[in-house]
PDB file of C-alpha atoms in Angstrom:
ATOM      1  CA  MET A   1      27.639 -18.792  14.870  1.00  0.00           C
ATOM      2  CA  PRO A   2      25.252 -17.375  12.689  1.00  0.00           C
ATOM      3  CA  PHE A   3      24.475 -13.148  12.235  1.00  0.00           C
ATOM      4  CA  GLY A   4      20.958 -11.375  12.439  1.00  0.00           C
ATOM      5  CA  ARG A   5      19.292  -8.677  11.942  1.00  0.00           C
ATOM      6  CA  LEU A   6      16.456  -7.460  14.937  1.00  0.00           C
ATOM      7  CA  GLY A   7      13.573  -5.029  15.202  1.00  0.00           C
ATOM      8  CA  GLU A   8      11.298  -3.135  13.099  1.00  0.00           C
ATOM      9  CA  PRO A   9      11.578  -2.641   9.653  1.00  0.00           C
ATOM     10  CA  GLY A  10      14.191   0.396   9.149  1.00  0.00           C
ATOM     11  CA  GLN A  11      15.566  -0.413  12.427  1.00  0.00           C
ATOM     12  CA  GLU A  12      17.282  -3.464  12.630  1.00  0.00           C
ATOM     13  CA  ILE A  13      20.174  -4.034  15.032  1.00  0.00           C
ATOM     14  CA  PRO A  14      22.834  -6.290  13.628  1.00  0.00           C
ATOM     15  CA  VAL A  15      23.697  -9.301  15.851  1.00  0.00           C
ATOM     16  CA  LEU A  16      26.011 -12.219  16.686  1.00  0.00           C
ATOM     17  CA  ARG A  17      23.948 -15.052  17.712  1.00  0.00           C
ATOM     18  CA  THR A  18      26.189 -17.076  20.290  1.00  0.00           C
ATOM     19  CA  ASP A  19      25.665 -20.479  22.804  1.00  0.00           C
ATOM     20  CA  SER A  20      25.939 -17.326  25.279  1.00  0.00           C
ATOM     21  CA  GLY A  21      23.730 -15.388  23.984  1.00  0.00           C
ATOM     22  CA  VAL A  22      22.984 -13.186  21.160  1.00  0.00           C
ATOM     23  CA  TYR A  23      25.672 -10.095  21.257  1.00  0.00           C
ATOM     24  CA  ASP A  24      24.617  -6.577  19.721  1.00  0.00           C
ATOM     25  CA  LEU A  25      26.857  -5.504  16.668  1.00  0.00           C
ATOM     26  CA  ARG A  26      26.424  -2.237  16.634  1.00  0.00           C
ATOM     27  CA  PRO A  27      30.549  -1.330  18.151  1.00  0.00           C
ATOM     28  CA  LEU A  28      31.411  -2.397  15.167  1.00  0.00           C
ATOM     29  CA  THR A  29      29.530  -1.672  12.363  1.00  0.00           C
ATOM     30  CA  THR A  30      25.816   0.364  11.820  1.00  0.00           C
ATOM     31  CA  ASP A  31      24.310  -2.664   9.394  1.00  0.00           C
ATOM     32  CA  ILE A  32      25.031  -6.378   7.873  1.00  0.00           C
ATOM     33  CA  ASP A  33      25.800  -4.529   4.806  1.00  0.00           C
ATOM     34  CA  ALA A  34      27.962  -4.616   1.761  1.00  0.00           C
ATOM     35  CA  ALA A  35      31.064  -2.538   3.758  1.00  0.00           C
ATOM     36  CA  PHE A  36      30.656  -4.823   6.583  1.00  0.00           C
ATOM     37  CA  LEU A  37      31.179  -7.895   4.751  1.00  0.00           C
ATOM     38  CA  ALA A  38      33.765  -6.794   1.992  1.00  0.00           C
ATOM     39  CA  SER A  39      36.062  -5.679   4.900  1.00  0.00           C
ATOM     40  CA  ASP A  40      35.950  -9.183   6.475  1.00  0.00           C
ATOM     41  CA  GLY A  41      33.397  -8.448   8.867  1.00  0.00           C
ATOM     42  CA  LEU A  42      32.173 -11.477  10.155  1.00  0.00           C
ATOM     43  CA  THR A  43      35.602 -12.509  11.119  1.00  0.00           C
ATOM     44  CA  ARG A  44      35.836  -9.233  13.054  1.00  0.00           C
ATOM     45  CA  ALA A  45      33.157  -9.471  15.269  1.00  0.00           C
ATOM     46  CA  ARG A  46      33.708 -13.369  15.822  1.00  0.00           C
ATOM     47  CA  ASP A  47      36.756 -12.529  17.309  1.00  0.00           C
ATOM     48  CA  ALA A  48      35.110  -9.493  18.683  1.00  0.00           C
ATOM     49  CA  ALA A  49      32.690 -11.401  20.782  1.00  0.00           C
ATOM     50  CA  ALA A  50      35.824 -14.258  21.505  1.00  0.00           C
ATOM     51  CA  ALA A  51      37.197 -11.319  23.084  1.00  0.00           C
ATOM     52  CA  GLY A  52      34.151 -10.249  25.360  1.00  0.00           C
ATOM     53  CA  ASN A  53      34.216  -6.468  23.545  1.00  0.00           C
ATOM     54  CA  LEU A  54      30.488  -7.363  22.262  1.00  0.00           C
ATOM     55  CA  PRO A  55      27.888  -6.209  24.400  1.00  0.00           C
ATOM     56  CA  LEU A  56      24.744  -8.673  24.946  1.00  0.00           C
ATOM     57  CA  LEU A  57      21.597  -7.773  23.517  1.00  0.00           C
ATOM     58  CA  GLU A  58      18.905  -7.195  26.383  1.00  0.00           C
ATOM     59  CA  GLY A  59      15.593  -8.500  25.282  1.00  0.00           C
ATOM     60  CA  ALA A  60      16.731 -10.082  21.870  1.00  0.00           C
ATOM     61  CA  ASP A  61      14.508 -12.611  21.938  1.00  0.00           C
ATOM     62  CA  ALA A  62      11.478 -10.387  22.346  1.00  0.00           C
ATOM     63  CA  LEU A  63      12.380  -8.326  19.218  1.00  0.00           C
ATOM     64  CA  ARG A  64      10.951  -9.383  15.538  1.00  0.00           C
ATOM     65  CA  VAL A  65      13.589 -10.687  13.456  1.00  0.00           C
ATOM     66  CA  GLY A  66      14.296  -9.438   9.914  1.00  0.00           C
ATOM     67  CA  ALA A  67      15.951 -10.537   7.051  1.00  0.00           C
ATOM     68  CA  PRO A  68      19.990 -11.057   7.807  1.00  0.00           C
ATOM     69  CA  ILE A  69      21.575  -8.820   5.427  1.00  0.00           C
ATOM     70  CA  ALA A  70      20.870  -4.933   4.065  1.00  0.00           C
ATOM     71  CA  ARG A  71      18.919  -4.558   1.371  1.00  0.00           C
ATOM     72  CA  PRO A  72      21.242  -5.567  -1.060  1.00  0.00           C
ATOM     73  CA  GLY A  73      22.528  -3.938  -4.514  1.00  0.00           C
ATOM     74  CA  LYS A  74      20.548  -6.766  -6.481  1.00  0.00           C
ATOM     75  CA  ILE A  75      19.127  -9.987  -6.234  1.00  0.00           C
ATOM     76  CA  VAL A  76      19.963 -12.340  -9.461  1.00  0.00           C
ATOM     77  CA  CYS A  77      18.776 -15.884  -9.394  1.00  0.00           C
ATOM     78  CA  ILE A  78      18.728 -18.788 -11.414  1.00  0.00           C
ATOM     79  CA  GLY A  79      15.668 -20.413 -12.889  1.00  0.00           C
ATOM     80  CA  LEU A  80      15.359 -24.363 -13.415  1.00  0.00           C
ATOM     81  CA  ASN A  81      18.396 -25.402 -11.245  1.00  0.00           C
ATOM     82  CA  TYR A  82      17.221 -28.442 -10.115  1.00  0.00           C
ATOM     83  CA  SER A  83      16.264 -31.674 -12.695  1.00  0.00           C
ATOM     84  CA  ASP A  84      13.196 -32.559 -10.680  1.00  0.00           C
ATOM     85  CA  HIS A  85      11.592 -29.001 -11.217  1.00  0.00           C
ATOM     86  CA  ALA A  86      12.460 -28.373 -14.769  1.00  0.00           C
ATOM     87  CA  ALA A  87      10.607 -31.885 -15.384  1.00  0.00           C
ATOM     88  CA  GLU A  88       7.406 -31.080 -13.214  1.00  0.00           C
ATOM     89  CA  THR A  89       7.322 -27.656 -15.119  1.00  0.00           C
ATOM     90  CA  GLY A  90       7.603 -29.227 -18.381  1.00  0.00           C
ATOM     91  CA  ALA A  91      11.154 -27.675 -19.176  1.00  0.00           C
ATOM     92  CA  ALA A  92      13.888 -28.608 -21.021  1.00  0.00           C
ATOM     93  CA  ILE A  93      16.865 -29.406 -18.856  1.00  0.00           C
ATOM     94  CA  PRO A  94      18.687 -25.816 -19.563  1.00  0.00           C
ATOM     95  CA  ALA A  95      22.482 -25.705 -21.192  1.00  0.00           C
ATOM     96  CA  GLU A  96      23.635 -22.456 -19.169  1.00  0.00           C
ATOM     97  CA  PRO A  97      21.585 -21.282 -16.384  1.00  0.00           C
ATOM     98  CA  VAL A  98      18.547 -19.462 -17.112  1.00  0.00           C
ATOM     99  CA  VAL A  99      19.428 -15.663 -15.010  1.00  0.00           C
ATOM    100  CA  PHE A 100      16.620 -13.468 -14.739  1.00  0.00           C
ATOM    101  CA  MET A 101      16.520 -10.507 -11.611  1.00  0.00           C
ATOM    102  CA  LYS A 102      14.486  -9.899  -8.809  1.00  0.00           C
ATOM    103  CA  ASP A 103      13.741  -5.990  -6.900  1.00  0.00           C
ATOM    104  CA  PRO A 104      15.944  -6.187  -4.088  1.00  0.00           C
ATOM    105  CA  THR A 105      13.005  -3.651  -2.587  1.00  0.00           C
ATOM    106  CA  THR A 106      10.966  -7.523  -2.149  1.00  0.00           C
ATOM    107  CA  ILE A 107      13.321  -9.209   1.024  1.00  0.00           C
ATOM    108  CA  VAL A 108      10.990  -8.872   4.156  1.00  0.00           C
ATOM    109  CA  GLY A 109      11.947 -11.062   7.445  1.00  0.00           C
ATOM    110  CA  PRO A 110      11.433 -14.822   7.787  1.00  0.00           C
ATOM    111  CA  PHE A 111       8.330 -14.181   9.877  1.00  0.00           C
ATOM    112  CA  ASP A 112       6.798 -11.316   8.326  1.00  0.00           C
ATOM    113  CA  GLU A 113       3.414 -11.335   5.986  1.00  0.00           C
ATOM    114  CA  VAL A 114       3.451 -11.687   2.187  1.00  0.00           C
ATOM    115  CA  LEU A 115       0.988 -10.083   0.308  1.00  0.00           C
ATOM    116  CA  ILE A 116      -0.664 -11.861  -2.606  1.00  0.00           C
ATOM    117  CA  PRO A 117      -0.669  -9.254  -5.329  1.00  0.00           C
ATOM    118  CA  ARG A 118      -4.190  -8.025  -6.564  1.00  0.00           C
ATOM    119  CA  ALA A 119      -4.931  -9.634  -9.225  1.00  0.00           C
ATOM    120  CA  SER A 120      -3.363 -12.127  -8.639  1.00  0.00           C
ATOM    121  CA  VAL A 121      -4.244 -15.909  -9.288  1.00  0.00           C
ATOM    122  CA  LYS A 122      -1.559 -18.088  -9.819  1.00  0.00           C
ATOM    123  CA  THR A 123       0.529 -17.301  -6.384  1.00  0.00           C
ATOM    124  CA  ASP A 124       3.389 -19.489  -5.633  1.00  0.00           C
ATOM    125  CA  TRP A 125       6.548 -21.079  -3.477  1.00  0.00           C
ATOM    126  CA  GLU A 126      10.016 -21.723  -3.624  1.00  0.00           C
ATOM    127  CA  VAL A 127      12.131 -22.533  -1.066  1.00  0.00           C
ATOM    128  CA  GLU A 128      15.959 -21.837  -2.527  1.00  0.00           C
ATOM    129  CA  LEU A 129      19.602 -22.034  -0.819  1.00  0.00           C
ATOM    130  CA  GLY A 130      20.201 -18.002  -0.888  1.00  0.00           C
ATOM    131  CA  VAL A 131      24.147 -16.873  -1.398  1.00  0.00           C
ATOM    132  CA  VAL A 132      25.423 -13.991   0.151  1.00  0.00           C
ATOM    133  CA  ILE A 133      28.596 -12.582  -1.874  1.00  0.00           C
ATOM    134  CA  GLY A 134      31.025 -10.777   0.478  1.00  0.00           C
ATOM    135  CA  GLN A 135      33.730 -10.339  -2.094  1.00  0.00           C
ATOM    136  CA  GLN A 136      33.680  -8.560  -5.892  1.00  0.00           C
ATOM    137  CA  ALA A 137      33.259 -11.754  -8.380  1.00  0.00           C
ATOM    138  CA  ARG A 138      34.169 -10.291 -11.842  1.00  0.00           C
ATOM    139  CA  TYR A 139      35.372 -12.705 -14.621  1.00  0.00           C
ATOM    140  CA  LEU A 140      36.379 -15.478 -12.071  1.00  0.00           C
ATOM    141  CA  ASP A 141      39.275 -17.543 -14.415  1.00  0.00           C
ATOM    142  CA  SER A 142      37.546 -20.921 -12.779  1.00  0.00           C
ATOM    143  CA  PRO A 143      34.146 -22.427 -10.579  1.00  0.00           C
ATOM    144  CA  ALA A 144      37.620 -22.969  -8.134  1.00  0.00           C
ATOM    145  CA  ASP A 145      37.814 -19.197  -7.943  1.00  0.00           C
ATOM    146  CA  ALA A 146      33.517 -18.854  -6.757  1.00  0.00           C
ATOM    147  CA  LEU A 147      33.652 -19.991  -3.197  1.00  0.00           C
ATOM    148  CA  ALA A 148      36.316 -17.632  -1.348  1.00  0.00           C
ATOM    149  CA  CYS A 149      33.738 -14.463  -3.156  1.00  0.00           C
ATOM    150  CA  ILE A 150      31.034 -16.007  -1.250  1.00  0.00           C
ATOM    151  CA  ALA A 151      30.128 -14.169   2.680  1.00  0.00           C
ATOM    152  CA  GLY A 152      27.575 -16.720   4.066  1.00  0.00           C
ATOM    153  CA  TYR A 153      24.475 -19.050   2.826  1.00  0.00           C
ATOM    154  CA  THR A 154      20.660 -18.278   4.100  1.00  0.00           C
ATOM    155  CA  LEU A 155      17.009 -19.297   3.350  1.00  0.00           C
ATOM    156  CA  SER A 156      15.611 -17.298   1.120  1.00  0.00           C
ATOM    157  CA  HIS A 157      12.094 -17.432  -0.613  1.00  0.00           C
ATOM    158  CA  ASP A 158      11.246 -17.065  -3.871  1.00  0.00           C
ATOM    159  CA  VAL A 159       7.696 -16.331  -4.249  1.00  0.00           C
ATOM    160  CA  SER A 160       6.323 -15.998  -7.554  1.00  0.00           C
ATOM    161  CA  GLU A 161       3.400 -15.202  -9.348  1.00  0.00           C
ATOM    162  CA  ARG A 162       3.079 -17.672 -12.605  1.00  0.00           C
ATOM    163  CA  GLU A 163       0.566 -15.613 -14.456  1.00  0.00           C
ATOM    164  CA  PHE A 164       2.551 -12.483 -14.203  1.00  0.00           C
ATOM    165  CA  GLN A 165       5.540 -14.605 -15.102  1.00  0.00           C
ATOM    166  CA  LEU A 166       4.372 -16.856 -17.437  1.00  0.00           C
ATOM    167  CA  GLU A 167       1.617 -15.226 -19.119  1.00  0.00           C
ATOM    168  CA  ARG A 168       1.922 -11.879 -18.936  1.00  0.00           C
ATOM    169  CA  GLY A 169       4.190 -10.646 -21.912  1.00  0.00           C
ATOM    170  CA  GLY A 170       7.036 -13.488 -21.598  1.00  0.00           C
ATOM    171  CA  GLN A 171       9.018 -11.730 -18.715  1.00  0.00           C
ATOM    172  CA  TRP A 172       9.936 -13.259 -15.694  1.00  0.00           C
ATOM    173  CA  ASP A 173      10.624  -9.967 -13.447  1.00  0.00           C
ATOM    174  CA  LYS A 174       7.471  -8.992 -12.888  1.00  0.00           C
ATOM    175  CA  GLY A 175       5.914 -12.509 -11.388  1.00  0.00           C
ATOM    176  CA  LYS A 176       8.960 -12.559  -9.235  1.00  0.00           C
ATOM    177  CA  SER A 177       9.346  -8.260  -7.883  1.00  0.00           C
ATOM    178  CA  CYS A 178       6.060  -8.489  -6.243  1.00  0.00           C
ATOM    179  CA  GLU A 179       5.986  -6.926  -2.867  1.00  0.00           C
ATOM    180  CA  THR A 180       7.498  -8.652  -0.416  1.00  0.00           C
ATOM    181  CA  PHE A 181       8.264 -11.421  -2.536  1.00  0.00           C
ATOM    182  CA  ASN A 182      11.764 -12.439  -1.287  1.00  0.00           C
ATOM    183  CA  PRO A 183      11.319 -13.478   2.762  1.00  0.00           C
ATOM    184  CA  LEU A 184      14.970 -13.803   3.865  1.00  0.00           C
ATOM    185  CA  GLY A 185      16.418 -15.617   6.934  1.00  0.00           C
ATOM    186  CA  PRO A 186      16.354 -15.885   9.744  1.00  0.00           C
ATOM    187  CA  ASP A 187      20.273 -16.120   9.550  1.00  0.00           C
ATOM    188  CA  LEU A 188      23.302 -15.414   7.922  1.00  0.00           C
ATOM    189  CA  VAL A 189      25.253 -18.297   8.796  1.00  0.00           C
ATOM    190  CA  PRO A 190      29.471 -17.844   7.512  1.00  0.00           C
ATOM    191  CA  ALA A 191      30.172 -19.802   4.499  1.00  0.00           C
ATOM    192  CA  ALA A 192      33.303 -20.957   6.817  1.00  0.00           C
ATOM    193  CA  ASP A 193      30.308 -22.722   9.060  1.00  0.00           C
ATOM    194  CA  VAL A 194      28.871 -24.635   5.881  1.00  0.00           C
ATOM    195  CA  ASP A 195      30.689 -27.641   5.043  1.00  0.00           C
ATOM    196  CA  ASP A 196      29.143 -28.578   1.458  1.00  0.00           C
ATOM    197  CA  PRO A 197      26.915 -26.469  -0.320  1.00  0.00           C
ATOM    198  CA  GLN A 198      25.606 -29.620  -2.138  1.00  0.00           C
ATOM    199  CA  GLN A 199      24.970 -31.054   0.511  1.00  0.00           C
ATOM    200  CA  LEU A 200      21.604 -29.810   1.967  1.00  0.00           C
ATOM    201  CA  GLY A 201      18.237 -30.392   2.687  1.00  0.00           C
ATOM    202  CA  LEU A 202      15.542 -28.396   1.422  1.00  0.00           C
ATOM    203  CA  ARG A 203      12.134 -29.067   2.390  1.00  0.00           C
ATOM    204  CA  LEU A 204       8.648 -26.666   2.379  1.00  0.00           C
ATOM    205  CA  TRP A 205       5.622 -27.222   3.903  1.00  0.00           C
ATOM    206  CA  VAL A 206       2.247 -25.218   3.050  1.00  0.00           C
ATOM    207  CA  ASN A 207      -0.581 -25.411   5.751  1.00  0.00           C
ATOM    208  CA  GLY A 208       1.444 -28.190   7.369  1.00  0.00           C
ATOM    209  CA  VAL A 209       1.744 -30.562   3.727  1.00  0.00           C
ATOM    210  CA  LEU A 210       4.868 -31.119   2.477  1.00  0.00           C
ATOM    211  CA  ARG A 211       5.643 -30.000  -0.821  1.00  0.00           C
ATOM    212  CA  GLN A 212       9.059 -29.692  -1.743  1.00  0.00           C
ATOM    213  CA  ASP A 213      11.571 -32.021   0.193  1.00  0.00           C
ATOM    214  CA  GLY A 214      14.997 -31.762  -2.084  1.00  0.00           C
ATOM    215  CA  SER A 215      18.583 -31.625  -1.656  1.00  0.00           C
ATOM    216  CA  THR A 216      21.059 -29.052  -3.206  1.00  0.00           C
ATOM    217  CA  ALA A 217      22.793 -32.128  -4.141  1.00  0.00           C
ATOM    218  CA  ASN A 218      20.385 -32.359  -7.078  1.00  0.00           C
ATOM    219  CA  GLN A 219      21.383 -28.778  -8.829  1.00  0.00           C
ATOM    220  CA  ILE A 220      22.241 -28.771 -12.077  1.00  0.00           C
ATOM    221  CA  PHE A 221      24.720 -25.725 -11.522  1.00  0.00           C
ATOM    222  CA  PRO A 222      26.331 -26.109  -8.531  1.00  0.00           C
ATOM    223  CA  VAL A 223      26.653 -22.915  -6.407  1.00  0.00           C
ATOM    224  CA  ALA A 224      30.791 -22.247  -7.739  1.00  0.00           C
ATOM    225  CA  TYR A 225      29.474 -22.673 -11.480  1.00  0.00           C
ATOM    226  CA  VAL A 226      26.903 -20.320 -10.680  1.00  0.00           C
ATOM    227  CA  ILE A 227      28.617 -17.783  -9.077  1.00  0.00           C
ATOM    228  CA  TRP A 228      31.719 -18.255 -11.928  1.00  0.00           C
ATOM    229  CA  TYR A 229      29.339 -18.125 -14.357  1.00  0.00           C
ATOM    230  CA  LEU A 230      27.286 -14.431 -13.594  1.00  0.00           C
ATOM    231  CA  SER A 231      30.719 -12.995 -13.110  1.00  0.00           C
ATOM    232  CA  GLN A 232      30.744 -13.615 -16.669  1.00  0.00           C
ATOM    233  CA  PHE A 233      28.399 -11.347 -17.209  1.00  0.00           C
ATOM    234  CA  MET A 234      27.646  -8.374 -14.264  1.00  0.00           C
ATOM    235  CA  VAL A 235      30.049  -7.642 -11.576  1.00  0.00           C
ATOM    236  CA  LEU A 236      29.138  -9.326  -8.249  1.00  0.00           C
ATOM    237  CA  HIS A 237      29.618  -7.008  -5.353  1.00  0.00           C
ATOM    238  CA  PRO A 238      29.839  -7.355  -1.133  1.00  0.00           C
ATOM    239  CA  GLY A 239      25.884  -8.266   0.006  1.00  0.00           C
ATOM    240  CA  ASP A 240      24.455  -9.158  -2.792  1.00  0.00           C
ATOM    241  CA  LEU A 241      22.323 -12.018  -3.063  1.00  0.00           C
ATOM    242  CA  ILE A 242      21.895 -14.567  -5.248  1.00  0.00           C
ATOM    243  CA  ASN A 243      18.888 -17.070  -4.964  1.00  0.00           C
ATOM    244  CA  THR A 244      20.313 -21.145  -6.749  1.00  0.00           C
ATOM    245  CA  GLY A 245      16.584 -22.398  -7.602  1.00  0.00           C
ATOM    246  CA  THR A 246      14.318 -24.401  -6.165  1.00  0.00           C
ATOM    247  CA  PRO A 247      13.736 -28.179  -6.292  1.00  0.00           C
ATOM    248  CA  ALA A 248      10.378 -30.209  -7.191  1.00  0.00           C
ATOM    249  CA  GLY A 249       6.865 -29.355  -5.147  1.00  0.00           C
ATOM    250  CA  VAL A 250       5.928 -26.149  -6.625  1.00  0.00           C
ATOM    251  CA  ALA A 251       2.298 -25.754  -7.249  1.00  0.00           C
ATOM    252  CA  LEU A 252       3.423 -24.657 -11.354  1.00  0.00           C
ATOM    253  CA  GLY A 253       3.955 -28.643 -11.298  1.00  0.00           C
ATOM    254  CA  ILE A 254       1.039 -29.616  -9.884  1.00  0.00           C
ATOM    255  CA  GLU A 255      -2.300 -30.428 -11.996  1.00  0.00           C
ATOM    256  CA  GLY A 256      -4.502 -28.060 -11.178  1.00  0.00           C
ATOM    257  CA  GLY A 257      -1.740 -26.142  -9.221  1.00  0.00           C
ATOM    258  CA  PRO A 258      -2.855 -25.523  -5.517  1.00  0.00           C
ATOM    259  CA  TYR A 259      -1.694 -21.709  -5.487  1.00  0.00           C
ATOM    260  CA  LEU A 260      -1.695 -19.368  -2.488  1.00  0.00           C
ATOM    261  CA  ARG A 261      -4.693 -17.890  -0.989  1.00  0.00           C
ATOM    262  CA  GLU A 262      -4.833 -15.285   1.983  1.00  0.00           C
ATOM    263  CA  GLY A 263      -4.866 -16.982   5.210  1.00  0.00           C
ATOM    264  CA  ASP A 264      -1.983 -19.931   3.698  1.00  0.00           C
ATOM    265  CA  ILE A 265       0.270 -20.649   6.191  1.00  0.00           C
ATOM    266  CA  VAL A 266       3.954 -21.563   4.614  1.00  0.00           C
ATOM    267  CA  GLU A 267       6.592 -22.907   6.853  1.00  0.00           C
ATOM    268  CA  LEU A 268      10.520 -23.458   4.894  1.00  0.00           C
ATOM    269  CA  GLU A 269      13.811 -24.802   6.284  1.00  0.00           C
ATOM    270  CA  ILE A 270      17.425 -25.438   4.984  1.00  0.00           C
ATOM    271  CA  ASP A 271      19.419 -27.982   7.250  1.00  0.00           C
ATOM    272  CA  GLY A 272      21.614 -25.681   9.473  1.00  0.00           C
ATOM    273  CA  LEU A 273      20.762 -22.476   8.113  1.00  0.00           C
ATOM    274  CA  GLY A 274      17.225 -22.573   9.813  1.00  0.00           C
ATOM    275  CA  ARG A 275      13.512 -22.321   9.771  1.00  0.00           C
ATOM    276  CA  ALA A 276      11.221 -19.801   8.289  1.00  0.00           C
ATOM    277  CA  ARG A 277       7.047 -19.267   8.319  1.00  0.00           C
ATOM    278  CA  GLN A 278       5.074 -16.518   6.841  1.00  0.00           C
ATOM    279  CA  GLN A 279       1.424 -16.095   6.334  1.00  0.00           C
ATOM    280  CA  MET A 280      -0.022 -14.887   3.032  1.00  0.00           C
ATOM    281  CA  GLY A 281      -1.624 -11.650   3.493  1.00  0.00           C
ATOM    282  CA  GLN A 282      -3.538  -9.468   0.510  1.00  0.00           C
ATOM    283  CA  ALA A 283      -2.137  -6.602  -0.999  1.00  0.00           C
TER     284      ALA A 283
END
C-alpha cells in the first residue's frame, strides 16, 4: 500500500492508496512530513485504514499527483554510483561515494512540467532510486544499521544541466538545483514492501526512445552503504531524500548529446515504485 499526496502545489492532501480506494490521511496528519515519518506514521496509517478509521477521498482520480513527501530538509545525491554510468562519462570508478547536494525546492510532482533553464544547452535526464529517511541516522556503526533508518523508496528524476555542472566553475550543485529539477513520485513505497532495494529495474524513455535500462544491482555503493557512509559526515533526518545515482544512458554519455529541449517528453519507472511522465517547458 503506497503513500502519496494529491492536490494543487502547496495544498496537497496526504493519502494512502489501497485496493479498496484512496484513503484521506488528514485525520492522522497534515502532511507526509518529517514528524509523520519519525512517529512511525506509515504503520499507524495502515493500521487506521485496516480498522476502518480513515475516510475515502472522493474524487481522488481527478486530482493532481504531487510529490509523495513534503519538502525535505535536504536532498543528498550520490554521483557516479553505477559502473556503466561512470564508464560512459569517462570517469574513474570512485573509491568512495561522490556526494553533492541539491536544493530541496527543486522537488515537483511526477507529472509536472520541467523547466529548461534560460541559457541551457545541456539539460540531461537521470532516473534514480530515491530513499526517504524515516529515523535519524547519525554515526551509524555499520551499513547493517542503515536499513532500519529508511521509511521508504520512491522514483526520483535527478534532472541535470551539464554545462552548469561541469563547465561553469566546477561546482555540481548549480547544475542540479535549477527550478523543477527533481520530479518525485508518484508513490512513497514503505521499506517493508520492497524485498530488496538492490534488485530493482530502472528505465527511462525520451520521446518514446528507451535511453536508460539498468538495475540497482549494479550500484557501486549499495543503499545501506550509502546511508551509513553519509551518516559519518552529516546527520540524516526524517523526511530527507537521498538520490542514489543513475545507470548508463544519459545524454552526457552519448556522442553529440541529444540533450532535452522544450516539448520533449520524458517517461521513467522503477519496478514496484510506479511510473512518471514529464514534458519539458522553458523557464
